[in-house]
Amino acid sequence: MRRRSAPLSKLHRAGRGLSCLALGRTQPLRLAQVQRLSAVGGNPRAYATVAKAHDEDKSQPPRQIAVLGGGLTGLTAAHYLARHATNAHITLYEGDNRLGGWIDGKRVRVSGGDGEEVLMQRGARMLRSGATSNKYEDLVFYDVVANLNLQDKVLYPKGAAESRYIYYPDHLVQLPSKKLSFENIIKTIRSILTEPLWTGCFSAAARWSRHFTRNPALVEQRRKAIKDTRTVFDKDESVADFLGRVFGNKNSPPITNIVSAMLHGIYGGDVHKLSAKHTIFENFWQQDMFPLHQGLSWIARKEFFLQYDILDGPNRLAVIEMAEKARNHNLLAFSDGLVTLVEAFEADLRAMKNVTIKQNTPITALELQDNKVAVDAGPGSGKYDQVLSTLFSGDVAELAKPANSLPSLAATEAVSIMVVNLYYPNPDLLKENPGFGYLIPQSVPPEENPECALGVLFDSDIEMGKDVQGTKLTVMLGGHYWNDWSILPDKETSTAMAMAVVERHLGISPEEPVTTSAKMCRNCLPQHNVGHVDRLRRAHYELSSAFQGKLTVAGPSYTTVGAIGSMRAGYDAAMRIARGHGQPWFQRSEKGLGMWNWHFEMLERAEKELGIAVQMPLDHVGTTGLEWATENQTSQIGEMPAENLWFKEWTRENERFLDDDGNWTVDTDELFKTPGLSRGRAERLEQMRASDDEKN
């Protein structure tokens, strides 16, 4: 029989609704081949850049691995390398005198207080769970929390933090609340009818509904119009261009008023430059490029690999428990922001005998010498078998020798943010507008935003551990507004600008007693603008040529921006270096392939019934960290019944592991035999086997 590939919908039918990995569009492997390769930790993808796994013979000298950068990506990478890179020594380089990167909390003495101090946070202070996304990056966070024994310190913010605002055109406008109540409904209707912020939203909503219809006939019509499914996801366009096609105008008010404000809060970027497929609009863009029928959703294959690997790991029960709890919470935090996490990382690494931390050790050059990477850092210099850089990609290009060997990384765009903390002893300054804070869209006229503010966080309302009574704010200035500025404001000037913002927007008098702190975060938010993947594809080959697979890069310069995305990037790169091959990384050989058996059994059925040969790509990282950018983008994603996704707000009942009261709905002893097998999948697996028995 001639082997062929097939859409996932056929595999779903073959497996009676079972979820499965996406199919590649390249030459497939027979299932038996994949099983044999996976069982020995091999890689069925014949990449030219894949290095041979390091010999685990302890008689060999330890492999020397350097991690550059002590931010969240670097700490996560060092954390996993220390645990899983056998016969290796890890050296963590940090140019500053502290670890944590942009996660920075500082206690400042309160002006006029009786020796009291207040915590000023200058970086991320909360994490977003994966409950409302098609990603599983948050599983890395839960795994780290379990490793560091921080489960009891994770908090789930609710309450006033759910009230959010947009400043337009000259006042705060509250966004609709998720809580359904008569009062909230009336408030929302009144706002929509009277506030200029909502101009054009009715027509935009109607256009959106028509454009993203799941009507079977229209979906099929649009799918048939696609000329080449292999390249449909290789296209790229800005968020404004994408939504402009949907709404009829890329400068329509919903885009310039609402969407641009959202992007300011997440990326500090320009709605007309940021790539639609690398922002929060990724899934909508994919649905627009290749429509799916009702109930199906696009999901990246690497998300399945991550999910199944973590659930095959040693912390699977703790991870499942935290992920299930987070289904009902969009935000996660600690009492002091993320400082707790950074301190736990540091304490854990310092206790490791195979880890050396070099702080106050800025790096001045990176060069391949004698098949090793020479890290020039003054007295802290050394040569390493493998280097993992989590530094900003533009800095990596500047450090690399010979000069100009990484031009694609040098072309990376990033924005700088000035973070200004303001603490007022008066606790009633936000009484009229309590909540999470507000964002400022690009459409606000310059006279209302001459300071180039992006938004203001109401820290005193959203922080879980209030150390001092009062009103605490964080004002964010700059972002893409400062791209053309040759000289950026200093701390004193920025503080004055921030106080002018809250005076004009919130009515806080400059005469109010205040304690301030300011920090310039240069190039802290890399911009994934249009052409991002093409640039990284070129960067992959430049890195391969200049460093022969000895330098791996990871972090928000390349993949998802944000704290959770940074941790996932560190995990992926570290495990690839530690194991010397792609996923699975946590397979348990004594019990077969663990979680992977579920898919192998279903795929074997599909192969038998449909004559489909299934390919399982296992390496999206490669030796540069950018292998994924060289692959066909269509082959990296697949369709999946949304309700079958675990740990989501919409996960159906029998795909859950815990009920709403936190009680397990599956036998935890069975989870050790087939980790992560939910009640629904266990039932369907038994039905599938029974059906096969009847046929036989």
XYZ file of C-alpha atoms in Angstrom:
696
model
C 0.000 0.000 0.000
C 1.289 3.456 -0.838
C 2.109 5.411 2.314
C 0.640 8.853 2.644
C 0.270 11.631 5.165
C -3.166 12.632 6.386
C -4.814 15.445 8.321
C -5.107 15.012 12.045
C -8.875 14.835 11.797
C -8.494 11.399 10.195
C -6.210 10.300 12.977
C -8.745 11.546 15.514
C -11.382 9.405 13.851
C -9.044 6.432 13.689
C -8.271 6.808 17.375
C -11.909 7.488 18.308
C -11.266 11.073 19.305
C -7.841 10.576 20.829
C -5.454 13.495 20.692
C -2.301 12.993 18.679
C 0.849 14.680 17.522
C 0.856 16.589 14.288
C 2.064 14.945 11.142
C 5.146 16.169 9.388
C 5.092 17.050 5.704
C 8.540 15.616 5.072
C 9.521 11.992 4.426
C 7.889 9.964 7.218
C 9.386 7.238 9.347
C 7.735 3.938 10.023
C 6.332 3.717 13.536
C 8.593 0.814 14.444
C 11.624 2.899 13.468
C 10.513 5.751 15.691
C 9.979 3.399 18.615
C 13.407 1.826 18.229
C 15.134 5.193 17.951
C 13.228 6.689 20.862
C 13.822 3.687 23.078
C 17.564 4.271 22.949
C 17.315 8.052 23.114
C 18.084 8.446 19.440
C 16.935 11.120 17.069
C 15.075 10.145 13.904
C 15.790 13.543 12.384
C 19.088 13.462 10.507
C 20.119 17.044 11.210
C 23.544 18.036 9.982
C 24.041 20.091 13.132
C 23.073 17.491 15.719
C 26.063 16.711 17.897
C 26.822 13.266 19.228
C 25.675 12.771 22.793
C 28.464 13.185 25.314
C 30.018 9.998 26.582
C 28.648 9.337 30.062
C 31.727 7.350 31.086
C 32.777 8.838 34.424
C 36.391 7.958 33.631
C 36.353 10.791 31.105
C 37.081 14.338 32.327
C 33.899 16.279 33.156
C 32.313 18.152 30.299
C 32.711 21.888 30.893
C 29.486 23.812 30.216
C 29.071 27.575 30.577
C 25.748 29.384 30.951
C 25.943 33.075 30.103
C 23.471 35.291 31.937
C 21.942 34.903 35.383
C 18.424 35.969 34.471
C 15.390 33.711 34.533
C 16.424 31.808 31.385
C 19.984 31.296 32.627
C 18.916 30.237 36.119
C 16.446 27.720 34.705
C 19.058 26.361 32.304
C 21.666 25.982 35.053
C 19.025 24.362 37.278
C 18.308 21.592 34.748
C 21.899 21.186 33.578
C 23.036 20.668 37.172
C 20.492 17.874 37.543
C 20.645 16.160 34.176
C 24.020 16.783 32.503
C 25.958 13.718 33.632
C 29.686 14.025 34.295
C 29.614 17.770 33.689
C 30.516 20.972 35.496
C 28.373 24.054 34.951
C 29.713 27.598 35.248
C 27.120 30.376 35.428
C 28.347 33.827 34.356
C 26.608 37.022 35.456
C 27.981 40.495 34.796
C 26.023 42.107 37.640
C 26.524 41.673 41.379
C 23.167 39.916 41.701
C 21.254 37.149 39.941
C 17.765 37.427 38.505
C 18.221 39.688 35.488
C 15.105 41.799 35.043
C 13.531 40.141 38.106
C 14.670 42.747 40.574
C 13.204 43.622 43.950
C 14.734 46.232 46.210
C 13.690 47.348 49.679
C 13.701 51.121 50.027
C 13.382 53.091 53.261
C 10.119 55.045 53.317
C 10.485 58.827 53.391
C 9.391 60.227 56.735
C 8.652 56.739 58.052
C 9.776 55.211 61.316
C 12.496 53.054 59.771
C 9.953 51.262 57.579
C 10.939 49.791 54.228
C 8.855 49.078 51.145
C 9.576 46.512 48.426
C 10.074 48.128 45.022
C 9.810 45.625 42.155
C 11.411 46.654 38.874
C 10.619 43.590 36.765
C 7.927 40.961 36.335
C 6.102 40.329 39.580
C 3.482 37.851 38.366
C 3.320 34.894 36.012
C 0.531 34.027 33.611
C -0.698 30.447 33.811
C -1.440 28.408 30.703
C -5.142 28.065 31.526
C -6.278 30.202 28.585
C -3.592 29.395 26.002
C -2.702 26.461 23.772
C 0.759 26.267 25.305
C 2.202 24.218 28.145
C 5.155 26.448 29.039
C 3.853 26.860 32.584
C 4.553 23.164 33.250
C 8.254 24.042 33.431
C 7.462 26.546 36.178
C 5.529 23.912 38.145
C 8.375 21.427 37.701
C 10.888 23.978 39.000
C 8.598 24.848 41.914
C 8.439 21.149 42.822
C 12.223 20.786 42.564
C 12.728 23.811 44.824
C 9.929 22.796 47.210
C 8.056 26.083 46.753
C 4.538 24.676 46.291
C 3.244 26.239 49.505
C 4.566 29.667 48.508
C 2.753 29.955 45.167
C -0.168 32.386 45.402
C -3.160 32.906 43.117
C -4.127 36.617 42.950
C -7.820 37.447 42.639
C -10.194 40.226 43.624
C -9.463 43.872 42.833
C -6.689 42.851 40.445
C -9.385 41.759 37.991
C -10.378 45.393 37.315
C -8.309 46.711 34.420
C -8.360 49.980 32.525
C -7.252 51.682 29.326
C -6.458 55.383 29.355
C -8.284 56.987 26.409
C -8.426 59.723 25.288
C -7.925 61.657 28.549
C -9.321 59.434 31.321
C -9.450 55.839 32.557
C -11.999 53.496 30.987
C -12.699 50.250 32.822
C -12.669 47.117 30.689
C -15.590 44.660 30.919
C -15.348 42.358 33.916
C -15.309 38.572 33.581
C -17.663 38.377 36.546
C -21.238 38.205 35.326
C -23.503 40.309 37.508
C -26.345 42.733 36.832
C -24.205 45.635 38.011
C -21.282 44.705 35.756
C -23.541 44.197 32.738
C -25.146 47.636 33.178
C -21.729 49.228 33.682
C -20.392 47.590 30.511
C -23.384 48.655 28.403
C -23.108 52.237 29.649
C -19.388 52.285 28.867
C -19.820 50.901 25.343
C -22.533 53.452 24.556
C -20.701 56.497 25.919
C -16.941 55.948 25.765
C -14.964 56.862 22.589
C -12.651 53.927 23.375
C -15.250 51.544 21.953
C -15.690 53.368 18.633
C -15.950 50.842 15.817
C -16.120 47.834 18.122
C -19.619 46.746 17.065
C -18.708 46.591 13.383
C -15.343 44.996 14.241
C -17.074 42.292 16.288
C -19.451 41.558 13.410
C -16.580 41.335 10.931
C -14.643 39.097 13.328
C -17.595 36.736 13.680
C -18.010 36.442 9.913
C -14.288 36.089 9.248
C -13.719 33.336 11.805
C -16.913 31.433 11.165
C -16.802 27.700 11.853
C -19.602 27.013 9.360
C -18.514 23.666 7.826
C -19.241 24.655 4.228
C -17.423 27.992 4.490
C -14.474 26.418 6.290
C -14.126 23.808 3.548
C -14.398 26.497 0.894
C -11.563 28.488 2.446
C -9.416 25.394 2.937
C -9.797 24.387 -0.718
C -8.700 27.866 -1.778
C -5.282 27.331 -0.156
C -2.879 26.630 -3.002
C 0.036 25.197 -1.027
C -0.575 23.937 2.507
C 3.159 23.354 2.982
C 3.939 27.073 2.903
C 0.727 28.608 4.225
C 2.262 29.332 7.646
C 5.520 30.671 6.211
C 3.848 34.002 5.547
C 4.283 36.890 7.957
C 2.537 40.179 8.633
C 2.145 42.706 11.412
C -0.632 42.575 13.976
C -2.151 45.715 12.440
C -2.050 44.261 8.918
C -3.607 40.981 10.072
C -6.417 42.588 12.054
C -6.778 45.218 9.340
C -7.733 42.456 6.894
C -10.344 41.271 9.378
C -11.727 44.693 10.342
C -11.304 46.330 6.933
C -8.720 48.938 7.982
C -5.376 48.497 9.743
C -5.863 51.869 11.435
C -9.368 51.126 12.691
C -10.054 52.338 16.263
C -10.227 48.845 17.833
C -6.654 48.246 16.624
C -5.146 51.606 17.527
C -7.114 52.014 20.767
C -7.429 48.565 22.330
C -4.983 46.205 20.625
C -2.082 48.665 20.699
C -2.634 49.153 24.444
C -2.493 45.389 25.016
C 0.753 45.130 23.060
C 2.241 48.021 25.049
C 1.634 46.088 28.242
C 3.170 42.825 27.015
C 5.852 43.766 24.493
C 6.277 47.543 24.708
C 6.062 47.365 20.921
C 4.413 48.908 17.878
C 1.205 47.275 16.625
C 2.319 48.064 13.052
C 5.640 46.191 13.410
C 5.114 43.233 15.757
C 4.522 39.957 13.920
C 1.007 38.569 14.306
C 2.266 34.990 14.521
C 4.655 35.760 17.386
C 2.245 37.554 19.705
C -0.895 36.725 21.669
C -2.754 36.684 18.323
C -0.839 33.627 17.100
C -3.745 31.166 17.243
C -6.146 33.574 15.535
C -3.604 34.173 12.789
C -3.162 30.421 12.293
C -6.922 29.957 12.105
C -7.037 32.709 9.490
C -4.273 31.118 7.414
C -5.757 27.602 7.586
C -9.307 27.439 9.029
C -10.279 24.542 11.275
C -13.699 23.074 11.901
C -15.669 23.652 15.078
C -14.014 22.302 18.207
C -10.524 22.011 16.728
C -7.580 24.246 17.506
C -4.027 24.608 16.230
C -1.283 23.629 18.655
C 2.480 23.422 18.231
C 3.948 19.934 18.334
C 6.632 21.070 20.750
C 3.887 21.763 23.294
C 2.923 18.080 23.266
C 6.546 17.052 23.606
C 6.923 19.366 26.588
C 3.707 18.180 28.214
C 4.502 14.505 27.902
C 8.116 14.915 28.940
C 7.266 16.818 32.118
C 4.535 14.290 32.923
C 7.091 11.514 32.515
C 9.428 13.329 34.898
C 9.938 12.761 38.616
C 7.542 15.548 39.672
C 4.553 14.487 37.572
C 2.039 14.287 40.431
C 3.025 17.679 41.848
C 2.979 19.218 38.357
C -0.470 17.812 37.592
C -1.800 19.079 40.910
C -0.483 22.626 40.362
C -1.572 22.724 36.713
C -5.093 21.616 37.633
C -5.328 24.263 40.345
C -4.125 26.948 37.934
C -7.012 26.162 35.551
C -9.131 28.635 37.493
C -6.441 31.289 37.870
C -4.860 33.395 35.144
C -2.113 34.753 37.404
C 0.468 33.160 39.689
C 2.776 34.942 42.119
C 4.746 34.855 45.338
C 4.338 37.232 48.269
C 7.335 39.276 47.093
C 6.779 38.969 43.366
C 9.324 36.639 41.791
C 12.155 37.426 44.196
C 11.318 34.220 46.086
C 11.879 32.198 42.921
C 15.226 33.849 42.139
C 16.487 33.385 45.703
C 15.452 29.714 45.687
C 17.216 29.184 42.348
C 20.394 30.750 43.721
C 20.365 28.790 46.983
C 19.806 25.544 45.092
C 22.623 26.192 42.607
C 25.083 27.204 45.320
C 24.403 23.902 47.055
C 25.321 21.962 43.903
C 28.875 20.616 43.800
C 28.884 20.650 40.001
C 28.019 24.364 39.711
C 30.211 27.463 39.935
C 28.623 30.922 39.944
C 30.714 33.854 38.731
C 29.044 37.180 39.521
C 30.483 40.599 38.689
C 32.089 38.883 35.708
C 31.116 40.655 32.478
C 31.999 38.830 29.272
C 34.001 40.677 26.630
C 34.376 38.087 23.850
C 33.338 34.634 22.604
C 35.476 32.707 20.134
C 35.857 29.144 18.906
C 39.358 27.891 19.756
C 40.586 24.299 19.515
C 37.038 22.943 19.256
C 36.030 24.759 22.450
C 34.403 28.118 23.071
C 36.751 30.584 24.726
C 34.843 32.874 27.081
C 36.855 36.037 27.654
C 35.854 37.465 31.035
C 39.085 38.767 32.529
C 40.118 36.707 35.576
C 36.999 34.572 35.066
C 37.916 33.494 31.529
C 37.769 29.859 30.475
C 37.335 27.401 27.620
C 34.210 25.272 27.460
C 32.964 22.218 25.603
C 29.538 23.839 25.289
C 28.266 27.346 25.935
C 24.616 28.281 26.411
C 24.027 32.009 26.010
C 20.866 33.552 27.437
C 22.104 37.090 26.792
C 20.288 39.536 24.522
C 21.000 38.393 20.961
C 22.426 41.760 19.945
C 25.008 41.449 22.723
C 25.912 37.918 21.583
C 26.603 39.271 18.086
C 28.827 41.981 19.535
C 30.783 39.490 21.673
C 31.322 36.923 18.909
C 34.745 36.771 17.275
C 35.672 37.266 14.535
C 33.675 40.474 14.347
C 30.515 40.555 12.212
C 30.221 36.763 12.193
C 26.616 36.869 13.478
C 24.985 39.685 11.454
C 21.453 38.303 11.807
C 21.649 38.430 15.602
C 23.118 41.923 15.382
C 19.956 42.986 13.540
C 17.726 42.127 16.513
C 15.470 44.973 17.588
C 14.656 45.511 21.252
C 13.049 48.236 23.322
C 14.166 49.771 26.595
C 11.818 50.437 29.493
C 12.330 52.869 32.349
C 10.578 51.418 35.393
C 9.677 54.010 38.027
C 8.312 52.904 41.413
C 6.280 55.395 43.440
C 5.218 54.796 47.046
C 2.760 57.169 48.740
C 1.955 56.753 52.463
C -1.626 57.798 51.655
C -3.537 54.501 51.127
C -6.599 56.112 49.493
C -5.162 57.431 46.231
C -6.699 54.614 44.158
C -10.047 54.553 45.917
C -11.894 55.690 42.772
C -10.143 53.218 40.444
C -8.969 50.108 42.292
C -7.593 47.241 40.250
C -4.642 45.890 38.315
C -3.677 49.107 36.553
C -4.058 50.692 33.126
C -2.424 50.702 29.702
C -2.033 53.571 27.263
C -2.647 52.990 23.529
C -0.689 54.491 20.643
C -3.740 56.538 19.682
C -3.570 58.753 22.779
C -2.573 62.222 21.534
C 0.968 63.411 22.388
C -0.300 66.201 24.622
C -1.902 63.541 26.834
C 1.227 61.374 26.859
C 4.327 63.532 26.302
C 6.264 61.277 28.696
C 5.854 58.264 26.354
C 4.232 56.190 29.096
C 3.113 52.646 28.288
C 1.067 51.969 31.395
C 0.817 52.050 35.181
C 0.513 49.094 37.574
C -1.389 49.458 40.844
C 1.033 47.412 42.941
C -0.675 48.100 46.249
C -3.870 46.504 44.891
C -2.335 43.460 43.238
C 0.524 42.459 45.533
C -0.256 39.523 47.788
C 2.097 40.412 50.627
C 1.609 44.032 51.705
C 4.536 45.019 53.869
C 3.583 48.688 54.374
C 0.199 50.415 54.144
C -0.024 53.006 51.394
C -0.386 53.382 47.637
C 2.297 51.809 45.491
C 2.528 52.329 41.717
C 4.857 51.254 38.926
C 5.039 53.539 35.893
C 6.508 52.129 32.661
C 8.020 54.616 30.215
C 9.611 54.250 26.796
C 9.257 51.107 24.722
C 9.053 51.656 20.974
C 8.464 55.380 21.557
C 12.160 55.705 22.410
C 13.494 53.815 19.383
C 14.725 57.003 17.716
C 15.978 58.730 20.858
C 19.764 59.062 20.889
C 19.824 59.931 24.606
C 17.411 58.339 27.070
C 16.172 60.123 30.219
C 18.152 59.610 33.412
C 16.577 58.389 36.654
C 15.838 61.852 38.019
C 14.183 63.018 34.812
C 12.226 59.776 34.465
C 10.941 60.043 38.030
C 9.664 63.553 37.320
C 8.020 62.259 34.129
C 6.336 59.406 36.014
C 4.963 61.763 38.657
C 3.610 64.004 35.906
C 1.836 60.976 34.394
C 0.051 59.989 37.611
C -0.820 63.616 38.354
C -2.522 64.061 34.981
C -4.071 60.583 34.770
C -4.899 59.797 38.411
C -5.037 63.240 39.984
C -2.210 62.508 42.444
C -0.742 65.818 43.554
C 3.044 66.266 43.304
C 2.778 67.618 46.862
C 1.899 64.149 48.180
C 4.777 62.658 50.226
C 6.424 60.030 48.034
C 9.324 57.561 48.005
C 10.720 56.795 44.558
C 12.994 54.351 42.784
C 13.872 54.112 39.089
C 15.718 51.635 36.889
C 16.542 51.710 33.186
C 16.038 48.279 31.604
C 17.964 48.533 28.346
C 16.972 46.171 25.546
C 14.832 44.240 28.012
C 12.080 43.394 25.524
C 13.292 41.934 22.201
C 10.842 42.721 19.424
C 9.548 39.813 17.360
C 8.736 41.974 14.386
C 7.752 40.865 10.893
C 10.519 38.650 9.488
C 11.537 37.251 12.888
C 11.700 33.592 11.784
C 13.570 34.373 8.569
C 16.192 36.273 10.555
C 16.580 33.415 13.038
C 16.899 30.923 10.202
C 19.886 32.853 8.910
C 21.207 33.168 12.465
C 21.104 29.380 12.873
C 23.477 28.856 9.960
C 25.718 31.721 11.058
C 26.005 30.217 14.554
C 26.679 26.772 13.101
C 29.437 28.151 10.903
C 31.086 30.367 13.524
C 30.881 27.994 16.505
C 30.389 24.523 15.000
C 27.494 23.633 17.293
C 29.363 24.632 20.458
C 27.280 27.758 21.139
C 23.556 27.439 21.878
C 21.316 30.475 22.317
C 18.072 30.695 24.278
C 15.723 33.265 25.740
C 13.162 35.898 24.732
C 15.386 37.187 21.932
C 14.341 34.053 20.064
C 11.214 32.525 21.596
C 8.270 33.656 23.728
C 8.687 36.926 25.623
C 7.834 36.823 29.333
C 8.884 35.067 32.522
C 7.177 31.737 31.778
C 8.469 31.712 28.199
C 11.981 32.472 29.445
C 11.905 29.507 31.811
C 10.694 27.185 29.071
C 13.525 28.389 26.787
C 16.078 27.627 29.497
C 14.610 24.176 30.058
C 14.589 23.254 26.359
C 18.164 24.358 25.708
C 19.531 22.807 28.903
C 17.896 19.426 28.383
C 19.061 19.316 24.757
C 22.645 19.947 25.894
C 22.363 17.548 28.834
C 20.987 14.637 26.816
C 22.744 15.317 23.510
C 19.536 14.643 21.553
C 15.999 15.877 21.176
C 12.927 14.802 23.081
C 11.789 12.703 24.845
C 14.114 13.648 27.703
C 12.306 12.067 30.647
C 11.359 8.711 29.136
C 11.602 5.851 31.623
C 13.259 2.915 29.920
C 12.277 0.463 32.665
C 8.638 0.976 31.713
C 8.904 1.473 27.991
C 8.222 4.977 26.790
C 5.901 5.981 29.614
C 3.567 8.728 28.462
C 4.598 8.214 24.846
C 3.040 4.743 24.770
C -0.343 6.428 24.602
C 0.434 8.028 21.265
C 2.343 5.084 19.893
C -0.624 2.798 20.452
C -2.989 5.243 18.775
C -0.608 5.973 15.902
C -0.083 2.270 15.355
C -3.838 1.907 14.992
C -3.916 4.783 12.483
C -1.078 3.203 10.540
C -2.919 -0.119 10.385
C -6.354 1.262 9.480
C -5.407 4.175 7.222
C -2.033 3.152 5.859
C -0.426 6.285 7.301
C 3.265 6.361 8.120
C 3.819 8.667 11.063
C 6.796 10.909 11.633
C 7.723 12.080 15.126
C 10.280 14.902 14.988
C 12.052 14.959 18.310
C 14.439 17.903 18.077
C 13.194 21.474 17.745
C 16.227 22.876 19.606
C 19.286 21.472 17.848
C 22.787 22.545 18.787
C 22.202 26.246 18.100
C 18.848 26.510 19.855
C 17.310 27.680 16.573
C 16.743 24.402 14.724
C 13.004 25.068 14.688
C 13.528 28.197 12.578
C 14.994 26.099 9.750
C 12.038 23.724 9.529
C 8.878 24.023 7.505
C 6.504 25.912 9.777
C 3.429 24.010 8.635
C 4.968 20.743 9.828
C 5.489 22.157 13.327
C 1.819 22.470 14.259
C -1.236 20.253 14.215
C -4.955 20.354 14.862
C -6.398 19.096 18.114
C -9.850 18.960 19.755
C -9.652 21.906 22.140
C -11.639 20.187 24.876
C -9.078 17.367 24.954
C -6.269 19.725 25.950
C -5.343 19.217 29.583
C -5.194 21.900 32.280
C -7.258 24.495 30.389
C -10.338 26.482 31.365
C -12.270 24.596 28.685
C -10.934 21.078 29.386
C -13.843 18.661 29.489
C -14.677 16.907 32.715
C -13.299 13.441 32.019
C -9.972 14.858 30.810
C -9.286 16.340 34.231
C -7.201 14.756 36.962
C -8.649 16.658 39.940
C -12.166 17.905 40.609
C -13.050 21.452 41.667
C -12.442 20.550 45.308
C -8.918 19.353 44.591
C -9.685 15.629 44.860
C -8.017 13.221 42.444
C -10.396 11.674 39.906
C -7.872 9.050 38.764
C -5.863 6.409 40.577
C -2.502 8.039 41.295
C -0.852 4.613 41.440
C -1.876 4.097 37.820
C -0.298 7.432 36.910
C 3.086 5.973 37.773
C 2.473 3.160 35.310
C 1.073 5.368 32.550
C 1.769 8.914 33.747
C -0.730 11.564 32.785
C -3.387 9.164 31.474
C -6.657 10.893 32.315
C -9.866 9.067 33.130
C -11.374 9.922 29.737
C -8.370 8.685 27.810
C -8.092 5.563 29.932
C -11.733 4.767 29.163
C -11.290 5.369 25.441
C -8.088 3.339 25.409
C -9.946 0.397 26.938
C -12.747 0.819 24.381
C -10.222 0.865 21.570
C -8.514 -2.290 22.832
C -11.856 -4.045 23.334
C -12.851 -3.169 19.772
C -9.601 -4.620 18.474
C -10.177 -7.801 20.493
C -13.646 -8.193 18.971
C -12.261 -7.802 15.452
C -9.585 -10.366 16.150
